[in-house]
GROMACS .gro file of C-alpha atoms in nm:
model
  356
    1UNK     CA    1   2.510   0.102   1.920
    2UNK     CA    2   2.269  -0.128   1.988
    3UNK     CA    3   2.047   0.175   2.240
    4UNK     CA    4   2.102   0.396   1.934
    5UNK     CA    5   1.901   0.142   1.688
    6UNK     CA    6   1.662   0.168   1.967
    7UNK     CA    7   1.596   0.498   1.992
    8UNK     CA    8   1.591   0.548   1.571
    9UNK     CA    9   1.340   0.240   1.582
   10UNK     CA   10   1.138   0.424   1.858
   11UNK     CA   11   1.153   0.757   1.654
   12UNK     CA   12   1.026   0.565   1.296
   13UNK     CA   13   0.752   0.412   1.524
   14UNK     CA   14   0.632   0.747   1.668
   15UNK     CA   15   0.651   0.951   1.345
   16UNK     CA   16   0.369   0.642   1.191
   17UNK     CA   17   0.177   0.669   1.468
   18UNK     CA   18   0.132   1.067   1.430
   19UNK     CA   19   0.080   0.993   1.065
   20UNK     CA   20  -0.165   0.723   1.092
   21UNK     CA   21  -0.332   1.001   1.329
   22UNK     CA   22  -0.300   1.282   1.087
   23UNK     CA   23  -0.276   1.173   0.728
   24UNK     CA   24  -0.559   1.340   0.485
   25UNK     CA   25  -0.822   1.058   0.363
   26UNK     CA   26  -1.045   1.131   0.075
   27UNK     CA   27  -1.354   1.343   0.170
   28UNK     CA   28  -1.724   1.251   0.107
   29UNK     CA   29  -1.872   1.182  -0.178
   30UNK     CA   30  -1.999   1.522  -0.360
   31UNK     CA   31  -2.089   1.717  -0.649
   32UNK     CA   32  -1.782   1.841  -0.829
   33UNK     CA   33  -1.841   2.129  -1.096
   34UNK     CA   34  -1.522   2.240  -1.168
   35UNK     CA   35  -1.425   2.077  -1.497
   36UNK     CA   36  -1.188   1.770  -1.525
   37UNK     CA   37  -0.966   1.587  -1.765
   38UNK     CA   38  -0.870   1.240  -1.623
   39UNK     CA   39  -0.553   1.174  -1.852
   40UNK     CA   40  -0.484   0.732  -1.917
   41UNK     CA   41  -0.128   0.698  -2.097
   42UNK     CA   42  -0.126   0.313  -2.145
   43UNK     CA   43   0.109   0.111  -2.348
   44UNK     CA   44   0.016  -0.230  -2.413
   45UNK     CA   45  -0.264  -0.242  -2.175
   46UNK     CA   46  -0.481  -0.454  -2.341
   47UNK     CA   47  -0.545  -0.614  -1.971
   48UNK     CA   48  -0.646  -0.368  -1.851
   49UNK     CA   49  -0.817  -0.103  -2.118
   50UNK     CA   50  -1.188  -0.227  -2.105
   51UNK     CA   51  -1.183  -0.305  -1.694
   52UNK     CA   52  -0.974   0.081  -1.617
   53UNK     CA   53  -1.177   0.313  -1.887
   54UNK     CA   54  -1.541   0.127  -1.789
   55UNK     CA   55  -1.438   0.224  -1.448
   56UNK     CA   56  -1.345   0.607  -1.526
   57UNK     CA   57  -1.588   0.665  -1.788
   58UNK     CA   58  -1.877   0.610  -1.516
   59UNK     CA   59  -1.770   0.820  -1.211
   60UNK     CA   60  -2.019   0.926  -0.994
   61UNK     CA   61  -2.029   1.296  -0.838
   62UNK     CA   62  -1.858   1.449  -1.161
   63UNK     CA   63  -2.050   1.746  -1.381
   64UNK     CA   64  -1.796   1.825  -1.627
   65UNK     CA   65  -1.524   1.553  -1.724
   66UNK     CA   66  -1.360   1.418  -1.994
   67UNK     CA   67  -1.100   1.075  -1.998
   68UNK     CA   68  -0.876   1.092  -2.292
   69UNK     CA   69  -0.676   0.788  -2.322
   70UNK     CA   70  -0.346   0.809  -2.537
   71UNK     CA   71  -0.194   0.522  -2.649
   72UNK     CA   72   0.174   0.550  -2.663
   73UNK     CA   73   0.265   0.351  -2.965
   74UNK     CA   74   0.142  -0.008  -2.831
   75UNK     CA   75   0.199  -0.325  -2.965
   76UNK     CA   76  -0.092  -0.529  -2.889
   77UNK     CA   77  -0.448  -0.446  -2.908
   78UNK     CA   78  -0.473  -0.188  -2.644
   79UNK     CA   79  -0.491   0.075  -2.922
   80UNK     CA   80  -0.814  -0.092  -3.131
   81UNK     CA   81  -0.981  -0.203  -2.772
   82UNK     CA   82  -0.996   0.150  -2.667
   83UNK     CA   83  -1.119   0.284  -2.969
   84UNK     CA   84  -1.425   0.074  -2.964
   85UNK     CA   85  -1.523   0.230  -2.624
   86UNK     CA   86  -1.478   0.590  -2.750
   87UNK     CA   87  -1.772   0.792  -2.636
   88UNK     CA   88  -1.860   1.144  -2.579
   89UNK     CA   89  -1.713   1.109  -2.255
   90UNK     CA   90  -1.413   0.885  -2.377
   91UNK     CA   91  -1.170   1.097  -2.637
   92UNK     CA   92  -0.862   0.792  -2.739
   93UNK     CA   93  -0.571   0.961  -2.944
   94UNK     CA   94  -0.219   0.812  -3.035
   95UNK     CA   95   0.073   0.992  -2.906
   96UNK     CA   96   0.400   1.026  -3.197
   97UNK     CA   97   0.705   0.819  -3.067
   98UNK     CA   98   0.875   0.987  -2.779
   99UNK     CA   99   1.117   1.260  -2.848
  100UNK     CA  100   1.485   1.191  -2.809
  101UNK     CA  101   1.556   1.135  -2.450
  102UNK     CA  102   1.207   1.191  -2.378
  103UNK     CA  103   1.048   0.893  -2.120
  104UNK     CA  104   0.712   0.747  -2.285
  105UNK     CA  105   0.487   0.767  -2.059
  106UNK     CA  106   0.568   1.155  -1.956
  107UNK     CA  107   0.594   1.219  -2.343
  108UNK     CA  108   0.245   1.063  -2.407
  109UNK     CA  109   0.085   1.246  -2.097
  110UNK     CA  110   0.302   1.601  -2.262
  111UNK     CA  111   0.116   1.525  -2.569
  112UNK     CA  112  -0.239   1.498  -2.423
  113UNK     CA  113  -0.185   1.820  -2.209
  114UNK     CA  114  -0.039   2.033  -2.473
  115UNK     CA  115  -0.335   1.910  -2.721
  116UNK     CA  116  -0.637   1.893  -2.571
  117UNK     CA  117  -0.848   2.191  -2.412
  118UNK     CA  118  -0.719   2.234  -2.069
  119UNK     CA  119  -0.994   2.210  -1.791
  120UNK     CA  120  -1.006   2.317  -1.407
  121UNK     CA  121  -0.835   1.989  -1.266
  122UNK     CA  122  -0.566   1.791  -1.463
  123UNK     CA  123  -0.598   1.411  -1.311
  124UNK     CA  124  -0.322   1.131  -1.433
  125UNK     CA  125  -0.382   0.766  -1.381
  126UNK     CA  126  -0.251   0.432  -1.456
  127UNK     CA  127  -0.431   0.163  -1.636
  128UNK     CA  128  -0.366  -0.106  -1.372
  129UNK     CA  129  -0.527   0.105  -1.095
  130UNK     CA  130  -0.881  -0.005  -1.020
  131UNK     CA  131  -1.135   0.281  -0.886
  132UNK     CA  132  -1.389   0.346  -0.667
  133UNK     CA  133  -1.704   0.446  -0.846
  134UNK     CA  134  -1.659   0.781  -0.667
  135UNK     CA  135  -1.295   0.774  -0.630
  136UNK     CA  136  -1.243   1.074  -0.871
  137UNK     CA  137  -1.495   1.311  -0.706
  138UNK     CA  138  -1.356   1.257  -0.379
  139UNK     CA  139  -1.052   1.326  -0.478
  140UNK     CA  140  -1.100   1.629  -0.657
  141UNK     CA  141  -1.335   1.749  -0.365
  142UNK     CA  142  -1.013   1.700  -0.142
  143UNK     CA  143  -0.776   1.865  -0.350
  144UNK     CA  144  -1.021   2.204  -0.376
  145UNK     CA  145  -1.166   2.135  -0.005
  146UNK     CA  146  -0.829   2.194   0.118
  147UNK     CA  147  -0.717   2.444  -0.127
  148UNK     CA  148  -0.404   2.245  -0.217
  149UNK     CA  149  -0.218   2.226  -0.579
  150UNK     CA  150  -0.196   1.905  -0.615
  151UNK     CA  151  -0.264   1.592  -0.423
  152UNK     CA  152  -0.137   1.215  -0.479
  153UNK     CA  153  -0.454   0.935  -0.331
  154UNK     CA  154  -0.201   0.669  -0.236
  155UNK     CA  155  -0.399   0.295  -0.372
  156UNK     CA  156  -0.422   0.059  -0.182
  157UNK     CA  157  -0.117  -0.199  -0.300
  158UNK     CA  158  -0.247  -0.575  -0.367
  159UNK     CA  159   0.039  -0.769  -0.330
  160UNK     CA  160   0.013  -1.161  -0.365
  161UNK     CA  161   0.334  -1.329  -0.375
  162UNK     CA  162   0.596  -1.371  -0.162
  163UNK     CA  163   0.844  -1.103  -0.378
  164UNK     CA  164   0.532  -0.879  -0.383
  165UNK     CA  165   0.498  -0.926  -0.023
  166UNK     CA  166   0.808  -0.826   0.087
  167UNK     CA  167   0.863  -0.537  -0.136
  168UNK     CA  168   0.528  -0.360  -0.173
  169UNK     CA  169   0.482  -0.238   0.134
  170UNK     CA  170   0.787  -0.087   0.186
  171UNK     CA  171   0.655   0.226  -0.046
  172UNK     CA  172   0.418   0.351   0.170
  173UNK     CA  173   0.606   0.257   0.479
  174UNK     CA  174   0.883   0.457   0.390
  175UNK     CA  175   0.726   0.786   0.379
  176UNK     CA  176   0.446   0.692   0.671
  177UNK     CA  177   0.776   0.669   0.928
  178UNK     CA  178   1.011   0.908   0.801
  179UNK     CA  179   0.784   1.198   0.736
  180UNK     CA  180   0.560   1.453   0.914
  181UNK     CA  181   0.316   1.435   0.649
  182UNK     CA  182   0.111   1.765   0.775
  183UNK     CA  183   0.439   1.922   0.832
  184UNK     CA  184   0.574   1.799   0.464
  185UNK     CA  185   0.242   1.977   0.366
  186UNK     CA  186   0.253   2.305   0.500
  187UNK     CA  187   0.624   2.402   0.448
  188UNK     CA  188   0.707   2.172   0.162
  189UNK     CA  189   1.076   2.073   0.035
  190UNK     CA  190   1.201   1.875  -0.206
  191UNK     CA  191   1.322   1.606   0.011
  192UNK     CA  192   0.987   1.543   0.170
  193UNK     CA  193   0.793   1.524  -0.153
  194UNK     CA  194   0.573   1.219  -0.185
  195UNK     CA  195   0.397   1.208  -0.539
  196UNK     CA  196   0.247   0.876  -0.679
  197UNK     CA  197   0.193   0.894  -1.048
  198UNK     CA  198  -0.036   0.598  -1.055
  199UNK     CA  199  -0.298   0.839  -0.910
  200UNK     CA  200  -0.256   1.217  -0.926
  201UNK     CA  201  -0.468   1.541  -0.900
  202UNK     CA  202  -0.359   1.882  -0.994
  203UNK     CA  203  -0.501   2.210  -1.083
  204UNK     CA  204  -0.456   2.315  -1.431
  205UNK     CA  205  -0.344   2.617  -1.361
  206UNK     CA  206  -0.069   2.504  -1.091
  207UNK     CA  207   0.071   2.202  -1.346
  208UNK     CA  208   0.116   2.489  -1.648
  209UNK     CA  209   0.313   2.675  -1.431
  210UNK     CA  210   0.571   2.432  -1.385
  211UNK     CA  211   0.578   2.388  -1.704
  212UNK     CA  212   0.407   2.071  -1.729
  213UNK     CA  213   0.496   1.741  -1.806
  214UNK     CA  214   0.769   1.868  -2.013
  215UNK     CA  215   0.928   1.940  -1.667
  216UNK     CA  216   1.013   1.569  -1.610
  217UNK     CA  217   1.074   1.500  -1.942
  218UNK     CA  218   1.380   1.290  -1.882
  219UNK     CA  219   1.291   1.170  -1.490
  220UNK     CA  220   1.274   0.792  -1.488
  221UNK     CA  221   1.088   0.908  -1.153
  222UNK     CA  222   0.831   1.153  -1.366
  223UNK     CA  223   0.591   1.145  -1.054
  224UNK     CA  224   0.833   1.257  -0.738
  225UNK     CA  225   1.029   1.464  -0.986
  226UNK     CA  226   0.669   1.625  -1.090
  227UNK     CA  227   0.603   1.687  -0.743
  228UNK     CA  228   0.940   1.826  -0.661
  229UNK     CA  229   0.877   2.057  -0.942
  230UNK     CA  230   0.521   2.195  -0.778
  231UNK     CA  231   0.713   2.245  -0.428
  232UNK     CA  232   1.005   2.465  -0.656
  233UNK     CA  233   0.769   2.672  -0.802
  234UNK     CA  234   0.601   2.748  -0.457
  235UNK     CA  235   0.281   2.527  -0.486
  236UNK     CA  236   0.179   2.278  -0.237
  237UNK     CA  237   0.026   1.918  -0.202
  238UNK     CA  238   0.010   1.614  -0.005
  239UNK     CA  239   0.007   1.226  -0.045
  240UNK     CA  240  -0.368   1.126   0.126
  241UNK     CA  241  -0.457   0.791   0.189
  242UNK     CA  242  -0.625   0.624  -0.109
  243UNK     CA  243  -0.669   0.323   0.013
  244UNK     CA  244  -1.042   0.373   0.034
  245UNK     CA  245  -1.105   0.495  -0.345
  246UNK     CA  246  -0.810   0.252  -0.548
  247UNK     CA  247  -0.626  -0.046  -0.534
  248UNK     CA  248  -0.347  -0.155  -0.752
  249UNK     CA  249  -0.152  -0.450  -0.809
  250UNK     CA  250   0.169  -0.299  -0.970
  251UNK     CA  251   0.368  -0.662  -1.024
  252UNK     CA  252   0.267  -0.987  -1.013
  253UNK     CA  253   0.584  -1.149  -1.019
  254UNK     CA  254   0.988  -1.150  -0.931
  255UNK     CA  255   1.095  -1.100  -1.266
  256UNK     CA  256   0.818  -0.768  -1.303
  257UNK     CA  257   0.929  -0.673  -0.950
  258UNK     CA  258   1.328  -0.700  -1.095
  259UNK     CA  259   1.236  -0.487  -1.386
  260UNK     CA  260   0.966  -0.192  -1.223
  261UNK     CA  261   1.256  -0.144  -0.957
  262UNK     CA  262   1.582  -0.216  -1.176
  263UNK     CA  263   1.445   0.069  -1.387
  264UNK     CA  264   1.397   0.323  -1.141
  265UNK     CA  265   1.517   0.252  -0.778
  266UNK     CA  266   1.864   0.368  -0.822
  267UNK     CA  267   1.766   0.724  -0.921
  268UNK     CA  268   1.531   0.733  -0.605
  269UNK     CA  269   1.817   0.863  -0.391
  270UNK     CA  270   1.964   1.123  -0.576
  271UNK     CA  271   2.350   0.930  -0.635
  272UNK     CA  272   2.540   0.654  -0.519
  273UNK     CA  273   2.629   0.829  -0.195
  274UNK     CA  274   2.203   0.866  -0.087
  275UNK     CA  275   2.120   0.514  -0.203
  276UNK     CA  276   2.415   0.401   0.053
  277UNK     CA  277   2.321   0.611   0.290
  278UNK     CA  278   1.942   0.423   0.220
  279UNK     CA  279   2.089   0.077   0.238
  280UNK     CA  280   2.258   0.157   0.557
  281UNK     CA  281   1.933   0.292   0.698
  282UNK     CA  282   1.787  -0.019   0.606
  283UNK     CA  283   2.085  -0.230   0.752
  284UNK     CA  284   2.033  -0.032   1.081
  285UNK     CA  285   1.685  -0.023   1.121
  286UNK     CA  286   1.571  -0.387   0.990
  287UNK     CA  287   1.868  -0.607   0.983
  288UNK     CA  288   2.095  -0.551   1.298
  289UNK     CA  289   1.770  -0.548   1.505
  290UNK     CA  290   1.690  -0.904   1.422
  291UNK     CA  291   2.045  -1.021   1.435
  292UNK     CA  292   2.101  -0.861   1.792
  293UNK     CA  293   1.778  -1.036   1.894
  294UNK     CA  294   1.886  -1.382   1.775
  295UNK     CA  295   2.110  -1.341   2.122
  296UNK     CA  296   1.849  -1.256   2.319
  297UNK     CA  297   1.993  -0.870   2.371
  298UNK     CA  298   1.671  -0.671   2.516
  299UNK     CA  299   1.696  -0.339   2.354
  300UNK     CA  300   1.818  -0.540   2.025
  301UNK     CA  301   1.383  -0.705   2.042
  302UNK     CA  302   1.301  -0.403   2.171
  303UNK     CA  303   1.414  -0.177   1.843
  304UNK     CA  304   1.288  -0.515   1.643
  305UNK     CA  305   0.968  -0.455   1.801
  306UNK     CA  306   0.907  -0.102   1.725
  307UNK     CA  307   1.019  -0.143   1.365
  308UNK     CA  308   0.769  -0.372   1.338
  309UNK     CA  309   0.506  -0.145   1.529
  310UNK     CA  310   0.557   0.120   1.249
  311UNK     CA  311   0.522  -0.165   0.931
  312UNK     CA  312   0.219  -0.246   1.142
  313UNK     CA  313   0.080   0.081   1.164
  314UNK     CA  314   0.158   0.172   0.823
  315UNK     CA  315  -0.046  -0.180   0.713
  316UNK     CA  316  -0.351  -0.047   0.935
  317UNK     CA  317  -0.379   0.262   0.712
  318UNK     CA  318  -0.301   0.152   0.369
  319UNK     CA  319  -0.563  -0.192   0.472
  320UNK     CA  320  -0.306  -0.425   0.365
  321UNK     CA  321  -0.199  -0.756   0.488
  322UNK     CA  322  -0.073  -0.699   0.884
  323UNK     CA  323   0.099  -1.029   0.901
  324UNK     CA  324   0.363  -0.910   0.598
  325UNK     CA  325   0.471  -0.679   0.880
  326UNK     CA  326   0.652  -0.928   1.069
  327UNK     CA  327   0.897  -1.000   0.766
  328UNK     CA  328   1.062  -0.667   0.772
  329UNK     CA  329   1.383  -0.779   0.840
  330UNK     CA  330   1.336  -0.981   0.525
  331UNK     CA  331   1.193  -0.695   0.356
  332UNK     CA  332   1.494  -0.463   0.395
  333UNK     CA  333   1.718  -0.696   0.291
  334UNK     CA  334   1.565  -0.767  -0.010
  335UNK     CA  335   1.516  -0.395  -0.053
  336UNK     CA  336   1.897  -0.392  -0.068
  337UNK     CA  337   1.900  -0.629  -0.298
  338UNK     CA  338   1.661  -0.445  -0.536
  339UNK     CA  339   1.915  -0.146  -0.490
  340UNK     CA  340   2.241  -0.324  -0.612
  341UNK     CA  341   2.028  -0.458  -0.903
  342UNK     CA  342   1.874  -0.127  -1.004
  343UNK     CA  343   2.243   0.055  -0.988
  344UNK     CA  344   2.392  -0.259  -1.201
  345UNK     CA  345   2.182  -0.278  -1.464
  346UNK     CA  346   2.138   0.103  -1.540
  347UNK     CA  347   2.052   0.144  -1.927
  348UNK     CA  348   1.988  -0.202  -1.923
  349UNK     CA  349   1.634  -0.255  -1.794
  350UNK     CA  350   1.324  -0.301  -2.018
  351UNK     CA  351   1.023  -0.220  -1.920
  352UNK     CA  352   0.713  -0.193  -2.165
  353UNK     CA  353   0.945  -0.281  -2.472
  354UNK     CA  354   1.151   0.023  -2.401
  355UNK     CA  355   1.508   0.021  -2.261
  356UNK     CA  356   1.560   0.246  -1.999
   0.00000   0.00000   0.00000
């Protein structure tokens, strides 16, 4: 068993390093002409509002855009702080309580698309994602340079505690050594789609033909599901590395990290039988590696080793913190942790004041 860890390790280690190799990064700063809407649901952001629509309301590179920020029934002052920075640029409307069964964010982004006048480019982002004074031209220059649907500029994830650390990077580990990203992007499936709401470019055209957000209207995973639905109705994209252009820090503590997983995590799989065939995977790959080792078994440090090589390699290109790599074993355990918790407190979770 123990050569067979060894040989999976090996195989998650080579698939980073052809990714790290490979994956797209946001081209050069230039003039963009097509025109864009850059749509902000936020719900009690009032954190972030003034810091995230400064930032987007002053992109460089961009001829024709418009940010419309919809509130989504807050209950703090993110609503009255965004309407004091309403410009000509900056268009802040209040979307009507989400429909039954409806999620709010994909309900207030729904709204905004079905209201406003559609442009070239369709770009979603969250409020807690900090940009690069160019990061939406680049992006958008990628996404037509390349002559793709839709494209998802992974940021760069901040993470400062010790929860933080060890969960974090798993997100962009998991699809950097499981995944031929090029391959993902030129015959795409549903079950290689990687799709990051918190930053996400699409061409108008492509997004109403999916129907648009309406599509994931009940996904507690709006952003995969949204991508799942471009690769159904033949359309293609890819996940590009963002780290260059954003940064975000999504939690900033255990209990956040408990309720932005418990909310979503056990619905990344599919059912029951996926998220134990994901636990296993990380049993096989993380744990028994480092409890092998503990008796000094070669191939055991060996497949601990390469494991680590790929959290490594993944840390190079997302430029976050290398040392974190060395806790994987830690870091899949709590993942399984985070994956009992999610599946036992379906319906339960709040998040944002809402149950979900």
């Amino acid at each position: 068993m123990i050569f067979s860890l060894f040989l999976l390790n090996s195989l998650l280690l080579t698939l980073s390093l052809v990714n790290f190799a490979t994956i797209r990064k946001p081209l050069p700063a230039s003039s963009v002409t097509e025109s864009i809407n850059v749509l902000l649901p936020v719900r009690n952001e009032e954190e972030n509002i003034e810091r995230v629509i400064s930032q987007l309301a002053s992109q460089e590179g961009l001829v024709n855009y418009k940010v419309i920020v919809i509130d989504d029934n807050s209950e703090d002052r993110t609503f009255e702080i965004a309407s004091s920075l309403a410009s000509d640029r900056v268009t802040v409307i209040q979307a009507p309580s989400p429909q039954p069964g409806w999620l709010g964010k994909v309900s207030a982004l729904n709204f905004a698309f079905t209201s406003i006048e559609k442009a070239d480019i369709t770009i979603s982002v969250d409020a807690d994602v900090h940009f690069a004074p160019d990061a939406l031209s680049r992006a958008a220059r990628t996404l037509l340079a390349h002559n793709l649907d839709f494209i998802s500029p992974y940021p760069r994830q901040i993470a400062l505690t010790w929860a933080e650390r060890l969960a974090q990077p798993l997100l962009q580990w998991s699809w950097m050594s499981t995944l031929i990203l090029r391959g993902a992007e030129k015959w795409p499936l549903a079950s290689t789609v990687v799709c990051n709401g918190q930053f996400l470019v699409m061409k108008t055209s492509s997004l109403s033909a999916v129907g648009g957000f309406a599509s994931v209207a009940h996904k507690v995973l709006d952003d995969i599901e949204l991508g799942r639905s471009f690769v159904s109705g033949g359309f293609k994209g890819a996940v590009i590395d963002g780290s260059s252009i954003a940064s975000t820090r999504m939690y900033s503590s255990m209990k956040e990290i408990r309720a932005g997983y418990g909310k979503s995590l056990h619905a990344a799989f599919g059912s029951p039988i996926g998220s134990v065939i994901a636990a296993l995977f990380m049993v096989f790959t993380g744990v028994l590696p480092f409890i092998y080792s503990l008796n000094g078994n070669l191939l055991a440090i060996a497949a601990l080793v390469a494991i680590i090589g790929s959290r490594l390699i993944s840390a190079a290109a997302s430029s976050s913190r290398m040392r974190d790599s060395f806790l994987h074993p830690a870091s899949a355990a709590f993942f399984i942790y985070l994956l009992y918790f999610s599946w036992s407190n379906r319906g339960k979770t709040q998040w944002k004041g809402r149950t979900l």
